[in-house]
Coordinates of C-alpha atoms and ligand atoms in Angstrom, one line a residue:
M24 CA 206.1 -84.3 112.7
T25 CA 206.0 -81.2 114.8
K26 CA 203.7 -78.6 113.3
Q27 CA 205.6 -75.7 111.8
N28 CA 204.4 -72.2 111.2
I29 CA 205.6 -68.9 109.9
G30 CA 207.3 -68.4 113.3
S31 CA 209.3 -71.6 113.1
K32 CA 213.1 -71.3 113.6
V33 CA 216.1 -73.4 112.9
K34 CA 219.0 -73.8 115.3
L35 CA 222.3 -72.7 113.9
A36 CA 225.7 -74.3 114.7
D37 CA 226.7 -71.2 116.7
G38 CA 223.8 -71.6 119.0
N39 CA 221.6 -68.8 117.6
E40 CA 218.3 -69.4 116.0
M41 CA 217.1 -68.2 112.6
P42 CA 213.5 -68.1 111.2
V43 CA 213.0 -70.7 108.6
Q44 CA 211.2 -68.2 106.3
G45 CA 212.0 -64.6 105.6
L46 CA 211.3 -61.8 103.2
G47 CA 213.8 -61.0 100.5
V48 CA 214.0 -57.3 99.4
Y49 CA 216.2 -57.5 96.3
R50 CA 215.1 -54.9 93.7
M51 CA 213.0 -52.9 96.1
T52 CA 214.4 -49.5 95.8
D53 CA 211.5 -47.2 96.5
E54 CA 211.5 -46.4 100.2
N55 CA 207.7 -46.6 100.6
Q56 CA 207.7 -49.9 98.8
V57 CA 210.2 -51.3 101.3
I58 CA 208.4 -49.8 104.3
N59 CA 205.0 -51.2 103.1
S60 CA 206.4 -54.7 102.3
V61 CA 208.2 -55.0 105.6
K62 CA 205.2 -53.8 107.5
S63 CA 202.9 -56.2 105.6
A64 CA 205.2 -59.1 106.1
Y65 CA 205.7 -58.4 109.8
H66 CA 201.9 -58.4 110.2
D67 CA 201.8 -61.8 108.6
G68 CA 204.4 -63.2 111.0
Y69 CA 207.6 -62.8 109.0
R70 CA 210.5 -61.8 111.3
L71 CA 213.5 -62.3 109.0
F72 CA 214.4 -59.5 106.4
D73 CA 217.1 -60.1 103.9
T74 CA 218.9 -57.1 102.5
A75 CA 222.4 -56.4 101.1
Q76 CA 224.8 -53.5 100.5
M77 CA 224.3 -54.3 96.8
Y78 CA 220.6 -53.8 97.0
K79 CA 221.0 -50.1 97.9
N80 CA 218.0 -50.3 100.3
E81 CA 219.6 -50.8 103.7
A82 CA 218.5 -47.3 104.7
A83 CA 214.9 -48.0 103.6
V84 CA 215.0 -51.3 105.5
G85 CA 216.3 -49.4 108.5
K86 CA 213.5 -46.9 108.3
A87 CA 210.9 -49.7 107.9
V88 CA 212.3 -51.6 110.9
K89 CA 212.2 -48.4 113.0
D90 CA 208.6 -47.8 111.9
L91 CA 207.6 -51.2 113.1
N92 CA 208.6 -50.1 116.6
V93 CA 209.0 -53.6 118.0
N94 CA 211.6 -55.2 120.2
R95 CA 214.9 -55.6 118.4
D96 CA 215.2 -59.2 119.4
D97 CA 211.9 -60.0 117.8
L98 CA 213.6 -59.4 114.4
F99 CA 216.2 -61.1 112.4
I100 CA 218.1 -58.8 110.0
T101 CA 220.5 -60.1 107.4
T102 CA 222.8 -58.0 105.3
K103 CA 225.6 -58.9 102.9
I104 CA 229.0 -57.4 102.1
A105 CA 229.3 -56.5 98.5
E106 CA 232.2 -57.8 96.3
E107 CA 233.8 -54.3 96.1
N108 CA 233.9 -54.1 99.9
Q109 CA 235.8 -57.4 100.5
G110 CA 239.1 -57.2 102.3
Y111 CA 239.6 -56.6 106.0
D112 CA 239.5 -52.8 106.2
K113 CA 236.7 -52.4 103.7
V114 CA 234.5 -55.0 105.4
M115 CA 235.0 -53.1 108.6
S116 CA 234.3 -49.7 107.2
S117 CA 231.5 -50.6 104.9
F118 CA 229.8 -52.7 107.6
E119 CA 229.9 -49.6 109.9
E120 CA 228.0 -47.7 107.2
S121 CA 225.5 -50.6 106.8
L122 CA 224.8 -50.5 110.5
K123 CA 224.2 -46.7 110.3
K124 CA 221.9 -47.1 107.4
L125 CA 220.0 -49.8 109.1
Q126 CA 219.9 -47.7 112.3
L127 CA 220.9 -50.8 114.2
D128 CA 223.5 -51.7 116.9
Y129 CA 224.0 -55.2 115.4
V130 CA 222.8 -57.4 112.6
D131 CA 221.7 -61.0 113.2
M132 CA 223.4 -62.4 110.1
L133 CA 226.2 -61.0 107.9
L134 CA 226.9 -62.9 104.7
V135 CA 229.8 -62.7 102.2
H136 CA 227.6 -62.0 99.2
W137 CA 229.8 -63.8 96.6
P138 CA 233.0 -65.8 96.7
I139 CA 235.9 -64.0 95.0
H140 CA 239.6 -64.9 95.2
T141 CA 240.8 -61.5 96.2
H142 CA 241.0 -61.1 100.0
F143 CA 239.3 -64.5 100.4
F144 CA 240.6 -65.1 103.9
E145 CA 241.0 -61.5 104.9
T146 CA 237.3 -60.9 104.4
W147 CA 236.4 -63.9 106.6
R148 CA 238.9 -62.7 109.3
A149 CA 236.9 -59.4 109.4
F150 CA 233.7 -61.4 109.7
E151 CA 235.1 -63.3 112.7
S152 CA 236.2 -60.1 114.3
L153 CA 232.8 -58.4 113.8
K154 CA 231.2 -61.4 115.5
E155 CA 233.7 -61.3 118.4
Q156 CA 232.8 -57.6 118.8
G157 CA 229.1 -58.5 119.0
L158 CA 228.2 -56.3 116.1
V159 CA 227.1 -59.4 114.2
K160 CA 225.4 -62.4 115.9
S161 CA 226.1 -64.9 113.2
I162 CA 228.3 -65.1 110.1
G163 CA 227.7 -66.9 106.9
T164 CA 228.4 -67.1 103.2
S165 CA 226.5 -66.9 100.0
N166 CA 227.0 -68.6 96.7
Y167 CA 229.9 -70.7 98.1
G168 CA 230.4 -74.1 96.6
M169 CA 232.0 -77.1 98.2
L170 CA 235.5 -76.1 97.2
H171 CA 235.1 -72.6 98.5
L172 CA 234.0 -73.9 101.9
Q173 CA 236.7 -76.5 102.0
Y174 CA 239.3 -73.9 101.2
L175 CA 237.9 -71.5 103.8
A176 CA 238.1 -74.3 106.4
T177 CA 241.9 -74.4 105.9
K178 CA 242.2 -71.1 107.8
A179 CA 238.9 -70.2 109.4
N180 CA 238.6 -70.1 113.1
E181 CA 234.8 -70.4 112.8
M182 CA 232.9 -71.8 109.8
P183 CA 229.9 -70.1 108.3
V184 CA 226.6 -71.2 109.9
V185 CA 224.5 -70.3 106.8
N186 CA 225.2 -70.6 103.1
Q187 CA 222.7 -68.7 101.0
L188 CA 222.4 -70.3 97.6
E189 CA 220.2 -70.1 94.5
V190 CA 217.9 -73.1 95.1
H191 CA 214.5 -73.8 93.4
P192 CA 213.0 -76.8 91.6
Y193 CA 214.9 -76.0 88.4
L194 CA 218.2 -75.9 90.5
S195 CA 217.7 -78.2 93.4
Q196 CA 221.5 -78.3 94.3
Q197 CA 220.9 -81.6 96.2
A198 CA 224.6 -82.4 96.5
M199 CA 225.4 -78.9 97.8
V200 CA 222.5 -78.9 100.2
D201 CA 223.7 -82.3 101.5
F202 CA 227.3 -81.0 101.8
D203 CA 226.1 -78.0 103.8
R204 CA 224.1 -80.2 106.1
E205 CA 227.0 -82.6 106.7
N206 CA 229.0 -79.6 107.7
H207 CA 226.4 -78.1 110.0
I208 CA 225.7 -75.3 107.7
V209 CA 222.1 -74.3 107.1
T210 CA 221.2 -73.7 103.4
Q211 CA 219.1 -70.7 102.8
A212 CA 217.5 -70.6 99.4
W213 CA 217.6 -67.4 97.4
A214 CA 215.2 -67.1 94.5
P215 CA 213.3 -69.9 96.1
L216 CA 210.5 -69.3 93.5
G217 CA 213.0 -69.3 90.7
R218 CA 212.0 -65.7 90.3
G219 CA 208.6 -66.7 89.0
R220 CA 209.9 -68.8 86.1
I221 CA 208.5 -72.1 87.4
F222 CA 204.9 -71.1 88.0
D223 CA 203.7 -72.4 84.7
D224 CA 205.4 -75.7 84.9
P225 CA 202.7 -78.3 84.3
V226 CA 203.9 -80.5 87.2
I227 CA 203.6 -77.6 89.6
V228 CA 200.3 -76.4 88.2
K229 CA 198.8 -79.9 88.6
I230 CA 200.0 -80.3 92.2
A231 CA 198.8 -76.8 93.0
E232 CA 195.3 -77.6 91.7
A233 CA 195.2 -80.8 93.7
H234 CA 195.8 -78.9 96.9
D235 CA 193.9 -75.8 96.0
K236 CA 197.0 -73.7 96.5
S237 CA 199.0 -71.4 94.2
A238 CA 202.1 -72.5 92.3
A239 CA 204.2 -70.3 94.6
Q240 CA 202.8 -72.0 97.7
V241 CA 203.5 -75.4 96.4
I242 CA 207.1 -74.5 95.6
L243 CA 207.7 -73.0 99.0
R244 CA 206.1 -76.0 100.7
W245 CA 208.5 -78.2 98.7
H246 CA 211.4 -76.2 100.2
L247 CA 210.0 -76.5 103.7
Q248 CA 209.5 -80.3 103.5
R249 CA 213.0 -80.6 102.0
G250 CA 214.5 -78.9 105.0
D251 CA 215.6 -75.7 103.2
T252 CA 215.2 -72.2 104.8
F253 CA 214.0 -69.7 102.2
I254 CA 213.4 -65.9 101.6
P255 CA 210.9 -65.3 98.8
K256 CA 210.4 -61.8 97.7
S257 CA 207.2 -59.9 96.9
V258 CA 206.0 -56.3 97.2
H259 CA 202.4 -57.2 97.0
P260 CA 200.7 -57.6 100.4
Q261 CA 198.4 -60.4 99.1
R262 CA 201.4 -62.4 97.8
I263 CA 203.4 -61.8 100.9
Q264 CA 200.5 -63.2 102.9
Q265 CA 200.0 -66.1 100.4
N266 CA 203.7 -67.0 100.6
A267 CA 203.4 -67.3 104.4
D268 CA 200.3 -69.5 104.1
I269 CA 202.0 -72.8 103.4
Y270 CA 201.8 -74.5 106.8
D271 CA 198.3 -76.0 106.5
F272 CA 198.9 -78.6 103.8
E273 CA 201.4 -81.3 103.0
L274 CA 202.9 -82.6 99.8
S275 CA 203.0 -86.4 99.5
D276 CA 206.3 -88.2 98.9
D277 CA 205.3 -88.7 95.3
E278 CA 204.7 -85.0 94.8
M279 CA 208.0 -84.2 96.5
E280 CA 209.7 -86.5 94.1
Q281 CA 207.9 -85.1 91.1
I282 CA 209.1 -81.6 92.0
A283 CA 212.6 -82.8 92.6
G284 CA 212.5 -84.4 89.2
L285 CA 212.1 -80.9 87.6
N286 CA 215.8 -80.2 88.3
R287 CA 217.6 -78.9 85.2
N288 CA 220.7 -77.5 86.9
T289 CA 219.9 -74.1 85.3
R290 CA 220.9 -71.0 87.1
I291 CA 219.5 -67.5 87.2
S292 CA 222.9 -66.2 88.3
Q293 CA 226.3 -66.9 86.9
E294 CA 228.4 -69.9 88.2
P295 CA 230.4 -68.8 91.2
E296 CA 234.1 -68.3 90.5
M297 CA 236.4 -71.2 91.4
V298 CA 238.6 -69.5 93.9
Y299 CA 240.9 -72.4 94.2
E300 CA 241.9 -72.2 90.6
I301 CA 243.1 -68.7 90.9
G302 CA 244.5 -69.1 94.4
H303 CA 246.3 -72.2 93.0
Q304 CA 247.0 -73.4 96.5
Y305 CA 243.8 -75.4 97.0
P306 CA 244.9 -78.4 99.1
H307 CA 244.0 -81.6 97.3
H308 CA 243.3 -84.2 100.0
Ligands
NAD419 P1 212.1 -65.1 94.1 O1 212.3 -66.5 93.7 O2 211.8 -64.9 95.6 O3 211.0 -64.6 93.2 C1 210.5 -63.3 93.4 C2 209.4 -63.0 92.4 O4 208.4 -64.0 92.3 C3 208.7 -61.7 92.7 O5 209.4 -60.6 92.1 C4 207.4 -61.9 92.0 O6 207.4 -61.5 90.7 C5 207.2 -63.3 92.1 N1 206.3 -63.8 93.2 C6 206.6 -63.8 94.6 N2 205.6 -64.4 95.3 C7 204.6 -64.6 94.4 C8 203.3 -65.1 94.5 N3 202.8 -65.6 95.6 N4 202.5 -65.2 93.3 C9 203.0 -64.8 92.1 N5 204.2 -64.3 92.0 C10 205.0 -64.2 93.1 O7 213.4 -64.3 93.6 P2 214.5 -63.3 94.3 O8 213.8 -62.0 94.7 O9 215.6 -63.2 93.3 O10 215.0 -64.0 95.6 C11 214.5 -63.8 96.9 C12 215.5 -63.0 97.7 O11 216.7 -63.7 97.8 C13 215.9 -61.7 97.2 O12 214.8 -60.7 97.3 C14 217.1 -61.4 97.9 O13 216.8 -61.0 99.3 C15 217.8 -62.8 98.0 N6 218.8 -62.9 96.9 C16 220.1 -63.2 97.2 C17 221.0 -63.4 96.2 C18 222.4 -63.8 96.6 O14 223.3 -63.8 95.7 N7 222.7 -64.1 97.8 C19 220.7 -63.3 94.9 C20 219.4 -63.0 94.5 C21 218.4 -62.8 95.6

């Protein structure tokens, strides 16, 4: 096994590379909090920062990135188009605003934040066009299920290279993760820590004690060994550092299985809408 570290990257189907681990910035609204978290994470080796129009902190992320004063190609910046900005024209205009807020010439990854039936294909056409223009290096989706992706494939010129999904030990999404892999789509786990709800699970606690690691570290290590990419969030420098310190121990096959066995198929978010039901033209083949 090649030794991985916080700088490890995964090759995407479009030829670009993406860091395996990144920092999520959801619910960071205070500008200083964003600046300090990004700075702290960069210092610890994180290069991917995951924001969204919906988080209302793109401008703070832009300021934080500017403050870092590093080469642009040393960073991997992801943002997401909000539901209300789907549709060709709105994607184009809202993305222009996002770029301004981020003070960037391009983003590394643009995701459709959530599948909705309105403008389903138009939104994606805008994504393809932004990529053609070089304003976005890679395009992807978030919270897309198998049917959404199959439906998208009926008209897309290019398929998403990343699908960001809620994935953690209580929602392992094995079938979806396998589906993504079979279709050359990298799964990126959001709420990889289950937003903290799994830390007290006795199985996790026991494994953490055995390795002298924290519950958060064990969960992230599980993601890593499973082949997920992941973007845990924290605003505390010590936790940000701790979450990056998962490359010096290994879970046994038995421990991996014990954690996989915790799956309950329970979501933090709501179930993504079934686009094909509303579009009623989903091709059944
Ligand atoms: P998460 O699973 O990353 O959990 C974050 C929480 O866990 C923190 O608020 C903190 O309370 C706790 N925590 C983190 N590290 C810890 C540590 N070492 N010790 C103890 N506690 C620790 O949840 P999340 O923030 O919802 O998800 C991560 C990122 O995913 C977000 O910030 C965002 O960027 C992205 N996200 C995307 C979507 C989407 O629909 N695409 C939805 C939600 C989140």
